[in-house]
PDB file of C-alpha atoms in Angstrom:
ATOM      1  CA  MET A 200      91.711 143.642  96.961  1.00  0.00           C
ATOM      2  CA  ASP A 201      89.760 146.002  94.644  1.00  0.00           C
ATOM      3  CA  GLU A 202      87.555 147.615  97.277  1.00  0.00           C
ATOM      4  CA  ARG A 203      87.553 151.296  95.901  1.00  0.00           C
ATOM      5  CA  ASN A 204      87.066 152.920  99.260  1.00  0.00           C
ATOM      6  CA  TYR A 205      88.920 156.126  98.393  1.00  0.00           C
ATOM      7  CA  LEU A 206      87.282 156.790  95.266  1.00  0.00           C
ATOM      8  CA  SER A 207      84.826 159.213  96.531  1.00  0.00           C
ATOM      9  CA  THR A 208      87.238 160.737  98.955  1.00  0.00           C
ATOM     10  CA  TRP A 209      89.740 161.747  95.726  1.00  0.00           C
ATOM     11  CA  GLN A 210      86.851 162.942  93.778  1.00  0.00           C
ATOM     12  CA  LYS A 211      86.448 165.611  96.225  1.00  0.00           C
ATOM     13  CA  TYR A 212      89.879 166.685  95.791  1.00  0.00           C
ATOM     14  CA  MET A 213      89.823 166.361  91.859  1.00  0.00           C
ATOM     15  CA  PRO A 214      88.999 170.161  91.235  1.00  0.00           C
ATOM     16  CA  VAL A 215      92.016 170.930  93.484  1.00  0.00           C
ATOM     17  CA  ILE A 216      94.073 168.241  92.124  1.00  0.00           C
ATOM     18  CA  ARG A 217      93.483 169.611  88.561  1.00  0.00           C
ATOM     19  CA  LEU A 218      94.456 172.834  89.643  1.00  0.00           C
ATOM     20  CA  HIS A 219      97.615 172.011  91.079  1.00  0.00           C
ATOM     21  CA  LEU A 220      98.664 169.859  88.110  1.00  0.00           C
ATOM     22  CA  LYS A 221      98.212 172.716  86.074  1.00  0.00           C
ATOM     23  CA  ARG A 222     100.459 174.966  87.972  1.00  0.00           C
ATOM     24  CA  SER A 223     103.026 172.116  88.436  1.00  0.00           C
ATOM     25  CA  LEU A 224     104.159 172.721  84.910  1.00  0.00           C
ATOM     26  CA  GLN A 225     106.093 176.118  86.246  1.00  0.00           C
ATOM     27  CA  GLU A 226     107.000 174.585  89.758  1.00  0.00           C
ATOM     28  CA  GLU A 227     106.211 171.617  92.458  1.00  0.00           C
ATOM     29  CA  GLN A 228     102.643 171.936  94.068  1.00  0.00           C
ATOM     30  CA  GLN A 229     101.997 171.010  97.464  1.00  0.00           C
ATOM     31  CA  PHE A 230      98.650 171.039  99.412  1.00  0.00           C
ATOM     32  CA  LYS A 231      97.763 169.358 102.625  1.00  0.00           C
ATOM     33  CA  LEU A 232      94.901 166.930 102.592  1.00  0.00           C
ATOM     34  CA  ASN A 233      92.259 166.121 105.515  1.00  0.00           C
ATOM     35  CA  ILE A 234      93.594 162.823 107.079  1.00  0.00           C
ATOM     36  CA  THR A 235      89.810 162.267 108.502  1.00  0.00           C
ATOM     37  CA  ASP A 236      88.667 162.028 104.916  1.00  0.00           C
ATOM     38  CA  PHE A 237      90.626 159.082 104.018  1.00  0.00           C
ATOM     39  CA  GLU A 238      90.305 157.713 107.817  1.00  0.00           C
ATOM     40  CA  ALA A 239      86.423 157.472 107.202  1.00  0.00           C
ATOM     41  CA  ALA A 240      86.911 155.606 103.806  1.00  0.00           C
ATOM     42  CA  GLY A 241      89.000 152.894 105.315  1.00  0.00           C
ATOM     43  CA  SER A 242      91.483 152.034 107.930  1.00  0.00           C
ATOM     44  CA  ARG A 243      95.109 152.027 106.538  1.00  0.00           C
ATOM     45  CA  GLY A 244      96.302 151.436 110.161  1.00  0.00           C
ATOM     46  CA  LYS A 245     100.181 151.435 110.348  1.00  0.00           C
ATOM     47  CA  SER A 246     100.670 151.342 106.696  1.00  0.00           C
ATOM     48  CA  GLY A 247      99.182 154.647 106.599  1.00  0.00           C
ATOM     49  CA  TYR A 248      98.138 156.600 103.304  1.00  0.00           C
ATOM     50  CA  THR A 249     101.618 157.366 101.856  1.00  0.00           C
ATOM     51  CA  PHE A 250     102.416 156.494  98.195  1.00  0.00           C
ATOM     52  CA  ASN A 251     104.219 157.514  95.014  1.00  0.00           C
ATOM     53  CA  ILE A 252     102.611 157.480  91.607  1.00  0.00           C
ATOM     54  CA  ASN A 253     105.105 157.906  88.642  1.00  0.00           C
ATOM     55  CA  MET A 254     103.510 158.366  85.486  1.00  0.00           C
ATOM     56  CA  GLU A 255     104.998 158.919  82.126  1.00  0.00           C
ATOM     57  CA  ASN A 256     102.616 160.200  79.183  1.00  0.00           C
ATOM     58  CA  GLY A 257      99.643 159.542  81.451  1.00  0.00           C
ATOM     59  CA  LYS A 258     100.570 155.706  82.336  1.00  0.00           C
ATOM     60  CA  VAL A 259     101.987 154.427  85.725  1.00  0.00           C
ATOM     61  CA  THR A 260     105.490 153.311  85.725  1.00  0.00           C
ATOM     62  CA  ASN A 261     105.799 152.009  89.032  1.00  0.00           C
ATOM     63  CA  ASN A 262     103.841 149.576  91.108  1.00  0.00           C
ATOM     64  CA  ILE A 263     101.078 150.992  93.018  1.00  0.00           C
ATOM     65  CA  SER A 264      99.162 147.488  93.130  1.00  0.00           C
ATOM     66  CA  GLY A 265      99.774 147.439  97.236  1.00  0.00           C
ATOM     67  CA  SER A 266      98.079 150.745  97.789  1.00  0.00           C
ATOM     68  CA  ALA A 267      94.483 151.001  97.117  1.00  0.00           C
ATOM     69  CA  VAL A 268      94.654 154.948  98.060  1.00  0.00           C
ATOM     70  CA  ALA A 269      97.113 155.292  95.148  1.00  0.00           C
ATOM     71  CA  ARG A 270      95.323 152.961  92.662  1.00  0.00           C
ATOM     72  CA  ASP A 271      91.738 154.924  93.622  1.00  0.00           C
ATOM     73  CA  LEU A 272      93.395 157.964  92.689  1.00  0.00           C
ATOM     74  CA  TYR A 273      95.056 157.048  89.362  1.00  0.00           C
ATOM     75  CA  GLU A 274      91.576 155.548  88.270  1.00  0.00           C
ATOM     76  CA  LEU A 275      90.131 159.090  88.529  1.00  0.00           C
ATOM     77  CA  LEU A 276      93.008 160.550  86.891  1.00  0.00           C
ATOM     78  CA  LYS A 277      92.968 158.641  83.869  1.00  0.00           C
ATOM     79  CA  ALA A 278      89.330 159.154  83.497  1.00  0.00           C
ATOM     80  CA  ASP A 279      89.480 162.964  83.640  1.00  0.00           C
ATOM     81  CA  GLU A 280      89.605 164.405  80.353  1.00  0.00           C
ATOM     82  CA  ALA A 281      91.306 167.837  81.423  1.00  0.00           C
ATOM     83  CA  ILE A 282      94.053 165.879  83.466  1.00  0.00           C
ATOM     84  CA  LYS A 283      94.792 163.507  80.787  1.00  0.00           C
ATOM     85  CA  ALA A 284      95.706 166.349  78.530  1.00  0.00           C
ATOM     86  CA  LEU A 285      97.832 167.854  81.014  1.00  0.00           C
ATOM     87  CA  LEU A 286      99.742 164.265  81.295  1.00  0.00           C
ATOM     88  CA  LYS A 287     100.480 164.165  77.724  1.00  0.00           C
ATOM     89  CA  GLU A 288     104.251 164.089  77.142  1.00  0.00           C
ATOM     90  CA  LYS A 289     105.235 164.551  80.647  1.00  0.00           C
ATOM     91  CA  ASN A 290     106.608 163.001  83.624  1.00  0.00           C
ATOM     92  CA  VAL A 291     104.520 163.466  86.470  1.00  0.00           C
ATOM     93  CA  LYS A 292     105.137 162.259  89.995  1.00  0.00           C
ATOM     94  CA  ILE A 293     102.490 162.691  92.612  1.00  0.00           C
ATOM     95  CA  SER A 294     103.122 161.548  96.224  1.00  0.00           C
ATOM     96  CA  VAL A 295     101.797 161.574  99.750  1.00  0.00           C
ATOM     97  CA  GLY A 296     103.960 161.345 102.728  1.00  0.00           C
ATOM     98  CA  LYS A 297     103.565 160.916 106.356  1.00  0.00           C
ATOM     99  CA  SER A 298     102.534 164.576 106.915  1.00  0.00           C
ATOM    100  CA  PHE A 299      99.727 164.145 104.656  1.00  0.00           C
ATOM    101  CA  VAL A 300     100.804 166.653 102.107  1.00  0.00           C
ATOM    102  CA  LEU A 301     100.085 165.902  98.366  1.00  0.00           C
ATOM    103  CA  SER A 302     102.651 167.185  96.033  1.00  0.00           C
ATOM    104  CA  ILE A 303     102.877 167.061  92.539  1.00  0.00           C
ATOM    105  CA  LYS A 304     106.029 167.196  90.281  1.00  0.00           C
ATOM    106  CA  THR A 305     105.967 167.667  86.660  1.00  0.00           C
ATOM    107  CA  THR A 306     108.452 167.612  83.921  1.00  0.00           C
ATOM    108  CA  HIS A 307     108.364 167.559  80.200  1.00  0.00           C
ATOM    109  CA  LEU A 308     109.481 164.523  78.569  1.00  0.00           C
ATOM    110  CA  SER A 309     113.014 164.408  76.913  1.00  0.00           C
ATOM    111  CA  THR A 310     112.702 164.084  73.263  1.00  0.00           C
ATOM    112  CA  TYR A 311     116.286 162.665  73.609  1.00  0.00           C
ATOM    113  CA  ARG A 312     115.929 158.989  74.492  1.00  0.00           C
TER     114      ARG A 312
END
């Protein structure tokens, strides 16, 4: 299950993801991924590459175990010091839909719980 086929593919996108994560503090960010990069890494067939990663304070709050694409992205996010700093005290949702657009939406954690 833990093949990690998509690590090198996501690695190429990390500078862009880091930039968009920073910008997502002001407004939701979106950018198109190159589907052939992911198809070369591994075939997802009909299940496709869609996923949601919901993070609170840098920790995933939803189940991403069924998506190798999401798991590999999260592994790189939590290993990147600059990104870890951006995720502190924030709710971040990263998703990829059928149109292969990655979107990043960031909100500050509420101090009132």
